[in-house]
Short mmCIF file of C-alpha atoms and ligand atoms in Angstrom, two decimals:
data_model
loop_
_atom_site.label_atom_id
_atom_site.label_comp_id
_atom_site.label_asym_id
_atom_site.label_seq_id
_atom_site.Cartn_x
_atom_site.Cartn_y
_atom_site.Cartn_z
CA MET Q 1 62.09 -210.31 33.92
CA ASP Q 2 59.96 -207.39 32.77
CA GLU Q 3 56.82 -207.35 34.93
CA SER Q 4 54.94 -205.23 32.41
CA ARG Q 5 55.34 -207.95 29.75
CA GLN Q 6 54.16 -210.94 31.81
CA GLY Q 7 51.35 -212.73 30.03
CA GLU Q 8 51.82 -210.62 26.92
CA SER Q 9 49.98 -212.09 23.97
CA TYR Q 10 51.65 -212.04 20.65
CA ALA Q 11 50.50 -211.36 17.17
CA LEU Q 12 51.97 -209.93 14.06
CA GLU Q 13 51.05 -209.58 10.46
CA LEU Q 14 52.77 -212.63 9.10
CA LYS Q 15 53.07 -212.57 5.34
CA GLY Q 16 49.96 -214.16 3.95
CA ASP Q 17 48.39 -214.26 7.41
CA LEU Q 18 44.99 -213.67 5.91
CA GLU Q 19 45.27 -216.78 3.77
CA LEU Q 20 46.35 -218.95 6.69
CA ASN Q 21 43.18 -220.63 7.84
CA LYS Q 22 44.59 -221.99 11.11
CA LYS Q 23 45.59 -219.66 13.92
CA PHE Q 24 47.56 -219.90 17.13
CA TYR Q 25 47.50 -217.73 20.21
CA ILE Q 26 50.50 -217.57 22.53
CA GLU Q 27 51.00 -215.92 25.91
CA SER Q 28 54.51 -215.63 27.33
CA TYR Q 29 55.69 -215.51 30.93
CA GLY Q 30 59.04 -215.21 32.65
CA CYS Q 31 62.41 -214.09 31.38
CA GLN Q 32 63.50 -212.65 28.04
CA MET Q 33 64.65 -216.10 27.01
CA ASN Q 34 61.06 -217.32 27.08
CA PHE Q 35 59.89 -214.36 24.99
CA SER Q 36 62.66 -215.14 22.55
CA ASP Q 37 61.62 -218.83 22.49
CA SER Q 38 58.07 -217.77 21.58
CA GLU Q 39 59.54 -216.25 18.40
CA ILE Q 40 61.14 -219.60 17.54
CA ILE Q 41 57.83 -221.36 18.22
CA ALA Q 42 56.05 -218.85 15.95
CA SER Q 43 58.54 -219.60 13.20
CA ILE Q 44 57.96 -223.37 13.50
CA LEU Q 45 54.16 -222.96 13.55
CA ASN Q 46 54.19 -220.51 10.66
CA GLY Q 47 56.02 -223.17 8.65
CA GLN Q 48 53.04 -225.45 9.39
CA GLY Q 49 50.56 -222.93 8.01
CA TYR Q 50 49.51 -221.30 11.28
CA GLY Q 51 48.90 -217.56 11.46
CA THR Q 52 48.85 -215.60 14.73
CA THR Q 53 45.96 -214.06 16.59
CA ARG Q 54 45.61 -211.89 19.69
CA ASN Q 55 42.13 -213.26 20.31
CA PRO Q 56 42.19 -216.66 22.05
CA GLU Q 57 38.57 -217.28 21.06
CA GLU Q 58 39.39 -217.48 17.36
CA ALA Q 59 42.48 -219.65 17.90
CA ASP Q 60 42.81 -223.32 16.94
CA LEU Q 61 45.84 -223.62 19.21
CA ILE Q 62 46.40 -221.89 22.51
CA PHE Q 63 49.89 -221.95 23.96
CA LEU Q 64 51.20 -220.70 27.25
CA ASN Q 65 54.97 -220.35 27.32
CA THR Q 66 55.48 -220.75 31.03
CA CYS Q 67 57.90 -219.85 33.80
CA SER Q 68 58.67 -221.78 36.99
CA ILE Q 69 61.09 -219.37 38.60
CA ARG Q 70 58.73 -218.37 41.40
CA GLU Q 71 55.54 -219.91 42.71
CA LYS Q 72 53.53 -216.86 41.70
CA ALA Q 73 54.43 -217.30 38.03
CA GLU Q 74 53.11 -220.86 38.13
CA GLN Q 75 49.90 -219.80 39.87
CA THR Q 76 49.17 -217.19 37.20
CA VAL Q 77 49.55 -219.79 34.47
CA ARG Q 78 47.25 -222.25 36.25
CA LYS Q 79 44.59 -219.55 36.51
CA ARG Q 80 44.88 -218.83 32.77
CA LEU Q 81 44.63 -222.54 31.97
CA THR Q 82 41.38 -222.83 33.89
CA GLU Q 83 39.99 -219.88 31.91
CA PHE Q 84 41.07 -221.41 28.59
CA LYS Q 85 39.53 -224.74 29.55
CA LYS Q 86 36.19 -222.89 29.62
CA SER Q 87 36.81 -221.45 26.10
CA LYS Q 88 37.53 -224.98 24.91
CA LEU Q 89 34.05 -226.04 25.94
CA GLN Q 90 32.68 -223.46 23.44
CA LYS Q 91 35.09 -224.62 20.72
CA PRO Q 92 35.76 -228.33 21.17
CA GLY Q 93 38.44 -228.72 18.43
CA MET Q 94 40.67 -226.16 20.11
CA LEU Q 95 43.96 -227.50 21.54
CA ILE Q 96 45.69 -226.12 24.61
CA GLY Q 97 49.40 -226.55 25.23
CA VAL Q 98 51.78 -225.76 28.05
CA LEU Q 99 55.26 -224.93 26.81
CA GLY Q 100 58.49 -223.99 28.56
CA CYS Q 101 59.67 -224.36 32.11
CA MET Q 102 56.51 -225.67 33.80
CA ALA Q 103 56.29 -228.52 31.29
CA GLU Q 104 58.74 -230.92 32.88
CA ARG Q 105 57.71 -230.19 36.45
CA LEU Q 106 53.98 -230.44 36.06
CA LYS Q 107 53.33 -232.64 33.06
CA THR Q 108 51.49 -235.43 34.82
CA LYS Q 109 49.46 -233.10 36.97
CA LEU Q 110 48.36 -230.88 34.10
CA LEU Q 111 47.63 -233.69 31.64
CA GLU Q 112 46.21 -236.46 33.75
CA GLU Q 113 45.10 -235.21 37.14
CA GLU Q 114 43.66 -231.83 36.28
CA LYS Q 115 43.04 -232.52 32.58
CA LEU Q 116 43.75 -228.90 31.80
CA VAL Q 117 45.81 -229.31 28.64
CA ASP Q 118 46.27 -231.41 25.50
CA MET Q 119 49.97 -230.85 24.97
CA VAL Q 120 52.99 -230.42 27.22
CA VAL Q 121 56.20 -229.41 25.49
CA GLY Q 122 59.54 -228.64 27.15
CA PRO Q 123 61.96 -225.91 26.02
CA ASP Q 124 64.17 -228.25 24.00
CA ALA Q 125 61.32 -230.00 22.15
CA TYR Q 126 59.81 -227.25 20.01
CA ARG Q 127 60.97 -228.85 16.78
CA THR Q 128 58.59 -231.72 17.50
CA LEU Q 129 55.56 -229.38 17.80
CA PRO Q 130 54.15 -230.34 14.35
CA GLN Q 131 54.06 -234.06 15.30
CA LEU Q 132 52.75 -233.30 18.77
CA ILE Q 133 49.92 -231.20 17.34
CA GLU Q 134 48.98 -234.05 14.99
CA GLU Q 135 49.01 -236.45 17.90
CA ALA Q 136 46.84 -234.17 20.02
CA GLU Q 137 44.40 -233.73 17.12
CA THR Q 138 43.67 -237.44 17.29
CA GLY Q 139 42.64 -237.04 20.92
CA SER Q 140 45.77 -238.44 22.56
CA LYS Q 141 47.75 -236.45 25.06
CA ALA Q 142 50.96 -235.23 23.45
CA VAL Q 143 54.08 -234.85 25.56
CA ASN Q 144 57.73 -234.15 24.91
CA VAL Q 145 59.75 -232.75 27.78
CA LEU Q 146 63.09 -234.27 26.87
CA LEU Q 147 66.00 -231.95 27.53
CA SER Q 148 68.83 -231.90 25.05
CA ARG Q 149 72.56 -231.36 25.30
CA GLU Q 150 72.74 -229.95 21.76
CA GLU Q 151 69.56 -228.13 20.82
CA THR Q 152 70.12 -224.40 20.21
CA TYR Q 153 67.57 -223.85 17.39
CA ALA Q 154 70.53 -222.28 15.57
CA ASP Q 155 69.06 -222.77 12.11
CA ILE Q 156 65.57 -221.48 12.93
CA SER Q 157 65.05 -217.90 11.99
CA PRO Q 158 62.77 -216.46 14.70
CA VAL Q 159 59.63 -214.63 13.62
CA ARG Q 160 59.82 -211.25 15.41
CA LEU Q 161 56.65 -210.85 17.44
CA ASN Q 162 55.37 -207.59 18.92
CA SER Q 163 58.49 -206.03 17.49
CA ASN Q 164 59.22 -202.32 17.31
CA GLY Q 165 61.41 -203.16 14.30
CA ILE Q 166 64.43 -201.57 16.02
CA THR Q 167 65.47 -203.81 18.94
CA ALA Q 168 65.62 -207.62 18.97
CA PHE Q 169 66.68 -210.46 21.23
CA VAL Q 170 69.12 -213.05 19.92
CA SER Q 171 69.61 -216.22 21.89
CA ILE Q 172 73.30 -217.27 22.00
CA MET Q 173 73.11 -220.17 24.43
CA ARG Q 174 70.61 -222.28 26.34
CA GLY Q 175 70.44 -223.98 29.73
CA CYS Q 176 72.68 -223.41 32.72
CA ASN Q 177 75.43 -225.38 34.44
CA ASN Q 178 75.49 -223.28 37.59
CA MET Q 179 73.70 -224.75 40.50
CA CYS Q 180 72.49 -221.74 42.44
CA SER Q 181 70.66 -223.48 45.25
CA PHE Q 182 67.46 -221.41 44.92
CA CYS Q 183 67.08 -221.79 41.17
CA VAL Q 184 64.97 -224.16 39.14
CA VAL Q 185 66.44 -223.20 35.73
CA PRO Q 186 69.09 -225.97 35.52
CA PHE Q 187 66.26 -228.48 36.03
CA THR Q 188 63.75 -226.95 33.65
CA ARG Q 189 66.08 -225.82 30.86
CA GLY Q 190 68.87 -228.39 31.13
CA ARG Q 191 72.60 -228.25 30.56
CA GLU Q 192 74.37 -225.26 29.16
CA ARG Q 193 75.17 -225.26 25.45
CA SER Q 194 76.35 -222.50 23.15
CA ARG Q 195 75.02 -221.75 19.71
CA ASP Q 196 77.45 -221.67 16.80
CA ASP Q 197 78.87 -218.21 16.22
CA ALA Q 198 78.26 -218.20 12.47
CA SER Q 199 74.50 -218.57 12.88
CA ILE Q 200 74.46 -215.83 15.54
CA LEU Q 201 76.39 -213.50 13.26
CA GLN Q 202 74.12 -214.31 10.37
CA GLU Q 203 71.00 -213.59 12.42
CA CYS Q 204 72.41 -210.26 13.66
CA THR Q 205 73.54 -209.24 10.16
CA GLU Q 206 70.10 -210.09 8.79
CA LEU Q 207 68.43 -208.06 11.52
CA PHE Q 208 70.62 -205.07 10.69
CA LYS Q 209 69.70 -205.35 7.00
CA GLN Q 210 66.02 -205.41 7.96
CA GLY Q 211 66.45 -202.09 9.78
CA PHE Q 212 67.01 -203.33 13.34
CA ARG Q 213 69.57 -201.22 15.21
CA GLU Q 214 70.02 -203.06 18.51
CA VAL Q 215 70.49 -206.71 19.43
CA THR Q 216 70.46 -208.11 22.97
CA LEU Q 217 72.40 -211.36 23.22
CA LEU Q 218 70.61 -213.71 25.58
CA GLY Q 219 71.76 -216.52 27.82
CA GLN Q 220 71.50 -217.46 31.49
CA ASN Q 221 75.22 -216.92 31.81
CA VAL Q 222 76.54 -215.27 28.65
CA ASP Q 223 80.11 -215.00 29.94
CA SER Q 224 80.52 -218.73 29.71
CA TYR Q 225 79.68 -218.69 25.98
CA TYR Q 226 82.13 -221.09 24.35
CA TRP Q 227 82.06 -222.41 20.83
CA VAL Q 228 84.63 -224.60 19.13
CA ASP Q 229 84.34 -224.60 15.36
CA PRO Q 230 84.09 -228.28 14.38
CA VAL Q 231 86.07 -227.75 11.18
CA THR Q 232 88.81 -225.30 12.15
CA ASN Q 233 88.88 -226.07 15.90
CA HIS Q 234 88.93 -222.30 16.51
CA ILE Q 235 87.60 -221.32 19.90
CA VAL Q 236 85.19 -218.41 20.23
CA ASP Q 237 84.64 -217.03 23.73
CA PHE Q 238 82.14 -214.38 24.74
CA ALA Q 239 84.52 -211.44 24.29
CA MET Q 240 85.33 -212.63 20.77
CA LEU Q 241 81.66 -213.09 19.94
CA LEU Q 242 80.89 -209.57 21.20
CA GLU Q 243 83.63 -208.16 19.02
CA LYS Q 244 82.44 -210.02 15.92
CA ILE Q 245 78.92 -208.68 16.40
CA ALA Q 246 80.13 -205.15 17.14
CA LEU Q 247 82.01 -205.23 13.83
CA ILE Q 248 78.89 -205.99 11.77
CA ASN Q 249 78.19 -202.26 11.63
CA PRO Q 250 78.93 -199.35 13.99
CA LEU Q 251 75.22 -198.47 13.78
CA LEU Q 252 74.20 -201.81 15.30
CA ARG Q 253 74.15 -201.59 19.08
CA VAL Q 254 74.98 -204.70 21.08
CA ARG Q 255 73.67 -205.51 24.55
CA PHE Q 256 73.77 -208.74 26.51
CA SER Q 257 72.15 -210.42 29.49
CA THR Q 258 72.89 -212.05 31.91
CA SER Q 259 76.43 -211.92 33.30
CA HIS Q 260 77.46 -213.99 36.28
CA PRO Q 261 79.84 -212.00 38.53
CA LYS Q 262 82.17 -215.01 38.79
CA ASP Q 263 82.58 -215.24 35.00
CA ILE Q 264 82.70 -211.74 33.55
CA THR Q 265 86.32 -211.21 32.52
CA ASP Q 266 88.58 -208.22 31.96
CA LYS Q 267 88.71 -209.33 28.33
CA VAL Q 268 84.96 -208.76 28.06
CA LEU Q 269 85.23 -205.40 29.83
CA HIS Q 270 88.03 -204.23 27.53
CA THR Q 271 86.08 -205.35 24.47
CA MET Q 272 83.10 -203.35 25.70
CA LYS Q 273 85.30 -200.31 26.18
CA LYS Q 274 86.88 -200.66 22.74
CA TYR Q 275 83.62 -200.45 20.78
CA ASP Q 276 81.21 -197.52 21.08
CA ASN Q 277 78.37 -199.69 19.81
CA ILE Q 278 78.71 -202.21 22.67
CA CYS Q 279 76.41 -200.64 25.22
CA LYS Q 280 77.88 -199.56 28.52
CA TYR Q 281 75.47 -201.47 30.65
CA ILE Q 282 75.96 -204.69 32.62
CA HIS Q 283 73.30 -206.71 34.37
CA LEU Q 284 75.27 -208.24 37.23
CA PRO Q 285 72.93 -210.17 39.56
CA LEU Q 286 73.91 -209.82 43.21
CA GLN Q 287 71.23 -212.03 44.86
CA SER Q 288 72.56 -211.25 48.35
CA GLY Q 289 75.19 -208.97 49.83
CA SER Q 290 76.08 -211.41 52.61
CA THR Q 291 78.96 -213.82 52.05
CA ARG Q 292 77.33 -216.36 54.34
CA VAL Q 293 74.06 -216.29 52.36
CA LEU Q 294 75.91 -216.25 49.03
CA GLN Q 295 77.60 -219.45 50.13
CA LEU Q 296 74.27 -221.08 50.94
CA MET Q 297 73.03 -219.89 47.56
CA ASN Q 298 76.05 -221.53 45.93
CA ARG Q 299 76.86 -218.35 44.03
CA THR Q 300 80.63 -219.03 44.32
CA TYR Q 301 81.64 -215.42 45.10
CA THR Q 302 81.92 -213.41 48.29
CA ARG Q 303 80.72 -209.87 48.95
CA GLU Q 304 84.32 -208.65 48.62
CA TRP Q 305 84.72 -210.40 45.26
CA TYR Q 306 81.48 -208.86 44.00
CA LYS Q 307 82.49 -205.38 45.12
CA ALA Q 308 85.91 -205.77 43.52
CA LYS Q 309 84.17 -206.76 40.26
CA VAL Q 310 82.01 -203.64 40.41
CA ASN Q 311 85.11 -201.51 41.08
CA ARG Q 312 86.88 -203.10 38.13
CA ILE Q 313 83.94 -202.38 35.79
CA LYS Q 314 83.90 -198.75 36.89
CA GLU Q 315 87.67 -198.47 36.62
CA ILE Q 316 87.65 -199.70 33.01
CA MET Q 317 84.38 -197.99 32.03
CA PRO Q 318 83.52 -195.14 34.41
CA ASP Q 319 80.30 -194.48 32.47
CA CYS Q 320 79.04 -198.09 32.67
CA ALA Q 321 75.58 -198.58 34.22
CA ILE Q 322 75.04 -201.64 36.41
CA SER Q 323 71.82 -203.37 37.39
CA ALA Q 324 71.17 -206.37 39.64
CA ASP Q 325 68.81 -209.14 40.63
CA ILE Q 326 68.28 -209.26 44.39
CA ILE Q 327 66.47 -211.86 46.49
CA ALA Q 328 65.03 -210.89 49.90
CA GLY Q 329 64.56 -213.44 52.64
CA PHE Q 330 66.57 -216.44 51.47
CA CYS Q 331 66.81 -219.30 54.01
CA THR Q 332 68.41 -218.22 57.34
CA GLU Q 333 68.87 -214.59 56.19
CA ASP Q 334 69.10 -212.38 59.30
CA GLU Q 335 69.06 -208.60 59.75
CA GLN Q 336 72.82 -208.31 59.36
CA ASP Q 337 72.73 -210.25 56.08
CA HIS Q 338 69.98 -207.93 54.88
CA GLN Q 339 72.03 -204.86 55.91
CA ASP Q 340 74.95 -206.31 53.93
CA THR Q 341 72.73 -206.41 50.84
CA LEU Q 342 71.68 -202.79 51.34
CA GLU Q 343 75.33 -201.83 51.82
CA ILE Q 344 76.40 -203.35 48.49
CA MET Q 345 73.49 -201.61 46.79
CA GLU Q 346 74.80 -198.28 48.12
CA HIS Q 347 78.35 -199.22 47.15
CA THR Q 348 77.44 -200.08 43.57
CA ALA Q 349 74.74 -197.40 43.22
CA TYR Q 350 72.78 -199.60 40.85
CA GLU Q 351 70.95 -197.79 38.09
CA TYR Q 352 68.23 -200.42 38.29
CA SER Q 353 67.38 -203.68 40.06
CA TYR Q 354 64.98 -206.59 39.68
CA MET Q 355 63.96 -207.43 43.23
CA PHE Q 356 62.24 -210.58 44.46
CA ILE Q 357 61.04 -212.31 47.59
CA TYR Q 358 62.58 -215.76 47.95
CA SER Q 359 60.19 -218.42 46.73
CA GLU Q 360 61.09 -222.02 47.50
CA ARG Q 361 61.05 -224.17 44.37
CA PRO Q 362 60.51 -227.92 44.67
CA GLY Q 363 63.51 -230.01 43.63
CA THR Q 364 66.13 -227.27 44.08
CA LEU Q 365 69.12 -227.71 46.36
CA ALA Q 366 67.78 -225.09 48.77
CA ALA Q 367 64.42 -226.86 49.02
CA LYS Q 368 66.22 -230.12 49.86
CA ARG Q 369 68.82 -228.72 52.24
CA TYR Q 370 67.51 -225.64 54.00
CA SER Q 371 64.36 -224.56 55.66
CA ASP Q 372 62.49 -221.60 54.15
CA ASP Q 373 62.52 -220.03 57.58
CA VAL Q 374 62.21 -216.28 57.09
CA PRO Q 375 58.59 -215.34 57.88
CA THR Q 376 56.67 -213.81 54.95
CA GLU Q 377 56.13 -210.53 56.79
CA ILE Q 378 59.86 -210.13 57.31
CA LYS Q 379 60.59 -211.05 53.68
CA LYS Q 380 58.08 -208.43 52.57
CA ARG Q 381 59.52 -205.76 54.85
CA ARG Q 382 63.06 -206.43 53.66
CA LEU Q 383 61.95 -206.37 50.03
CA ALA Q 384 60.20 -203.03 50.64
CA GLU Q 385 63.44 -201.63 52.08
CA ILE Q 386 65.41 -202.91 49.10
CA VAL Q 387 62.88 -201.42 46.67
CA SER Q 388 62.84 -198.10 48.45
CA LEU Q 389 66.64 -197.90 48.45
CA GLN Q 390 66.72 -198.79 44.75
CA ASN Q 391 64.17 -196.07 44.00
CA ARG Q 392 66.43 -193.53 45.66
CA LEU Q 393 69.54 -194.84 43.86
CA SER Q 394 67.77 -194.75 40.48
CA LEU Q 395 66.62 -191.19 41.09
CA GLU Q 396 70.08 -190.06 42.22
CA SER Q 397 71.69 -191.67 39.19
CA ASN Q 398 69.21 -189.93 36.87
CA GLN Q 399 69.70 -186.59 38.63
CA LYS Q 400 73.44 -186.84 37.94
CA ASP Q 401 72.62 -187.07 34.22
CA VAL Q 402 70.77 -183.76 34.10
CA GLY Q 403 72.83 -181.37 31.95
CA LYS Q 404 74.69 -184.20 30.18
CA THR Q 405 74.40 -185.04 26.47
CA PHE Q 406 73.75 -188.56 25.22
CA GLN Q 407 73.35 -190.37 21.97
CA VAL Q 408 69.90 -191.95 21.85
CA LEU Q 409 68.54 -194.65 19.58
CA ILE Q 410 64.91 -193.74 18.83
CA GLU Q 411 62.63 -196.74 19.42
CA GLY Q 412 59.25 -195.09 18.81
CA ASN Q 413 56.70 -192.69 20.25
CA SER Q 414 56.72 -192.15 24.00
CA LYS Q 415 54.02 -193.94 25.97
CA LYS Q 416 52.37 -190.63 26.86
CA SER Q 417 52.36 -188.71 23.59
CA ASP Q 418 52.77 -189.11 19.84
CA ASN Q 419 54.50 -185.73 19.88
CA GLN Q 420 57.44 -187.19 21.80
CA TRP Q 421 60.10 -189.73 20.91
CA MET Q 422 61.26 -192.44 23.30
CA GLY Q 423 64.67 -194.04 23.06
CA ARG Q 424 67.54 -195.31 25.20
CA ASN Q 425 71.10 -194.26 25.73
CA SER Q 426 74.00 -196.68 25.89
CA GLN Q 427 73.40 -197.09 29.64
CA ASN Q 428 69.90 -198.42 28.88
CA LYS Q 429 68.16 -195.40 30.40
CA VAL Q 430 64.85 -194.40 28.87
CA ILE Q 431 65.00 -190.88 27.41
CA VAL Q 432 61.94 -188.96 26.23
CA PHE Q 433 62.07 -185.76 24.15
CA GLU Q 434 59.79 -183.58 22.03
CA LYS Q 435 59.73 -184.23 18.28
CA GLN Q 436 60.96 -181.26 16.30
CA ASN Q 437 59.83 -180.87 12.70
CA GLN Q 438 63.17 -179.55 11.45
CA PHE Q 439 64.92 -182.83 12.37
CA GLN Q 440 62.61 -185.20 10.42
CA GLN Q 441 63.57 -188.13 12.65
CA LYS Q 442 62.22 -191.69 12.59
CA PRO Q 443 62.57 -194.82 14.75
CA GLY Q 444 65.99 -196.38 14.23
CA ASP Q 445 67.75 -192.99 13.99
CA TYR Q 446 70.49 -191.98 16.41
CA VAL Q 447 70.17 -188.48 17.81
CA THR Q 448 72.04 -186.36 20.33
CA VAL Q 449 70.04 -184.98 23.23
CA SER Q 450 70.71 -182.85 26.27
CA VAL Q 451 69.05 -183.98 29.50
CA THR Q 452 66.90 -181.31 31.11
CA GLY Q 453 65.10 -183.19 33.88
CA CYS Q 454 64.20 -186.60 35.24
CA THR Q 455 62.06 -188.86 37.32
CA GLN Q 456 63.30 -192.07 38.88
CA GLY Q 457 62.46 -194.03 35.72
CA THR Q 458 62.91 -191.54 32.86
CA LEU Q 459 65.24 -188.84 31.61
CA PHE Q 460 63.63 -185.88 29.81
CA ALA Q 461 65.69 -184.16 27.16
CA THR Q 462 65.91 -181.72 24.27
CA GLN Q 463 67.21 -182.83 20.93
CA LEU Q 464 70.40 -181.07 19.82
CA MET Q 465 71.18 -182.87 16.54
N1 SAM D 501 70.86 -216.63 35.03
C1 SAM D 501 70.59 -215.40 35.58
C2 SAM D 501 71.47 -215.18 36.81
O1 SAM D 501 72.13 -216.05 37.27
O2 SAM D 501 71.46 -214.11 37.30
C3 SAM D 501 69.13 -215.17 35.91
C4 SAM D 501 68.25 -216.32 36.11
S1 SAM D 501 66.65 -216.14 36.78
C5 SAM D 501 65.66 -216.38 35.37
C6 SAM D 501 66.38 -214.47 37.13
C7 SAM D 501 66.38 -214.13 38.58
O3 SAM D 501 65.29 -214.73 39.25
C8 SAM D 501 67.57 -214.60 39.37
O4 SAM D 501 68.71 -213.82 39.17
C9 SAM D 501 67.07 -214.51 40.79
O5 SAM D 501 67.27 -213.24 41.34
C10 SAM D 501 65.57 -214.75 40.62
N2 SAM D 501 65.20 -216.06 41.18
C11 SAM D 501 65.58 -217.27 40.75
N3 SAM D 501 65.07 -218.23 41.54
C12 SAM D 501 64.36 -217.60 42.52
C13 SAM D 501 63.61 -218.05 43.64
N4 SAM D 501 63.50 -219.33 43.92
N5 SAM D 501 62.99 -217.11 44.40
C14 SAM D 501 63.10 -215.81 44.13
N6 SAM D 501 63.81 -215.33 43.08
C15 SAM D 501 64.43 -216.21 42.28
FE1 SF4 D 502 69.67 -219.99 37.92
FE2 SF4 D 502 72.10 -219.48 38.89
FE3 SF4 D 502 71.83 -220.54 36.44
FE4 SF4 D 502 71.12 -218.00 36.89
S1 SF4 D 502 73.19 -218.84 37.07
S2 SF4 D 502 69.94 -219.55 35.77
S3 SF4 D 502 70.30 -218.09 38.94
S4 SF4 D 502 71.28 -221.52 38.38
#
């Protein structure tokens, strides 16, 4: 979940955009999977003659691709919907749709009670958007929130939105079969299903041909990727998929997210080690460092198991960066549990973490079974301690890189200056360095840099080659 991208609106110059007389506007919230889904939605709408716009006022269709993971995400979307309802008064033919994770949970409320939207479409129903739009155009309320056991949108070639032309997300599976007690995803996105490997390979190969140099394979739990070829009966697991993609071209980097600590295997770790173009970076959500809390969360590992997994990763790939998701203030969490979390953070020395306050979600196991009993002030204080520790760990990790050389994939200009390039190393660290005329570099090139300094979030470097 990239906070800086929440609510990002999308537009791109679709071929023939100028001739397309209908336009849609889409805002995306939540995880990378949702941003990736917006690219599938764009592809479906483009096929129906819709161009994109960044200006909601000139749109015929307004879509919010929503997230339910925390209460705050839902509140933001509701606020946006109220604003769009006002725009609709100025432009009566305009249709407003809620897509994604809030659809199932709030369909009746949004459509009937609050009359905020014309369409409600769940994450497995995007193929039916053309019919739903037609239905809504006649004035009826259009709804499809059915979840599927098969849908992977494998054959839909996503339209890359807001793309830098170098890095892309590729969805390899949908849904989740884990029942972490705090999490709404299994309810909003349905059962886990893997996408066929041939279509994934084809998409990645196509991206490489178009000039993309990095793909991030997406799934809630990528390590349980499992595809059985219906013709040959050959099984493809995640390690095999990684290898196939790594072999497309050594210049195509491969990343993936998210791994579940219980599922990431030695086979995956050895495959990562074997190929230079599989990035040495693992997002390994911790959630809590206390075995007691992990049990209540239904994470199916203990703190010892998690630490052993971290040790194994570092044993096989000493240069592998690790990041985590951490929740502060889950039901019954006491000071010792919190200290246990801080202790594992120190042990792992995470390069980065996504850190959240526990937010009770209606319908989840935790909401049914446990009381959300940690007072907000305590949750906030614990989160602040977690964030402050992570800041120190990130800085220390970056300081250790000063003086080292890395290969960097250039993604574009740095945020601060057009005279600087910004790229990432294999460990996913952002590296900024001055452009030098003699090198004639461009985005998509790999360069070697030497790190000269750092902040907690960025490495500064000089280009060597
Ligand atoms: N499937 C991934 C996994 O298991 O790690 C990530 C799923 S979720 C989209 C991303 C993160 O949101 C979770 O890892 C968790 O830390 C956080 N999260 C999920 N439900 C939450 C809740 N009810 N309150 C606070 N944070 C939550
Ligand atoms: Fe949610 Fe757990 Fe599935 Fe991740 S693994 S999506 S946290 S239920």
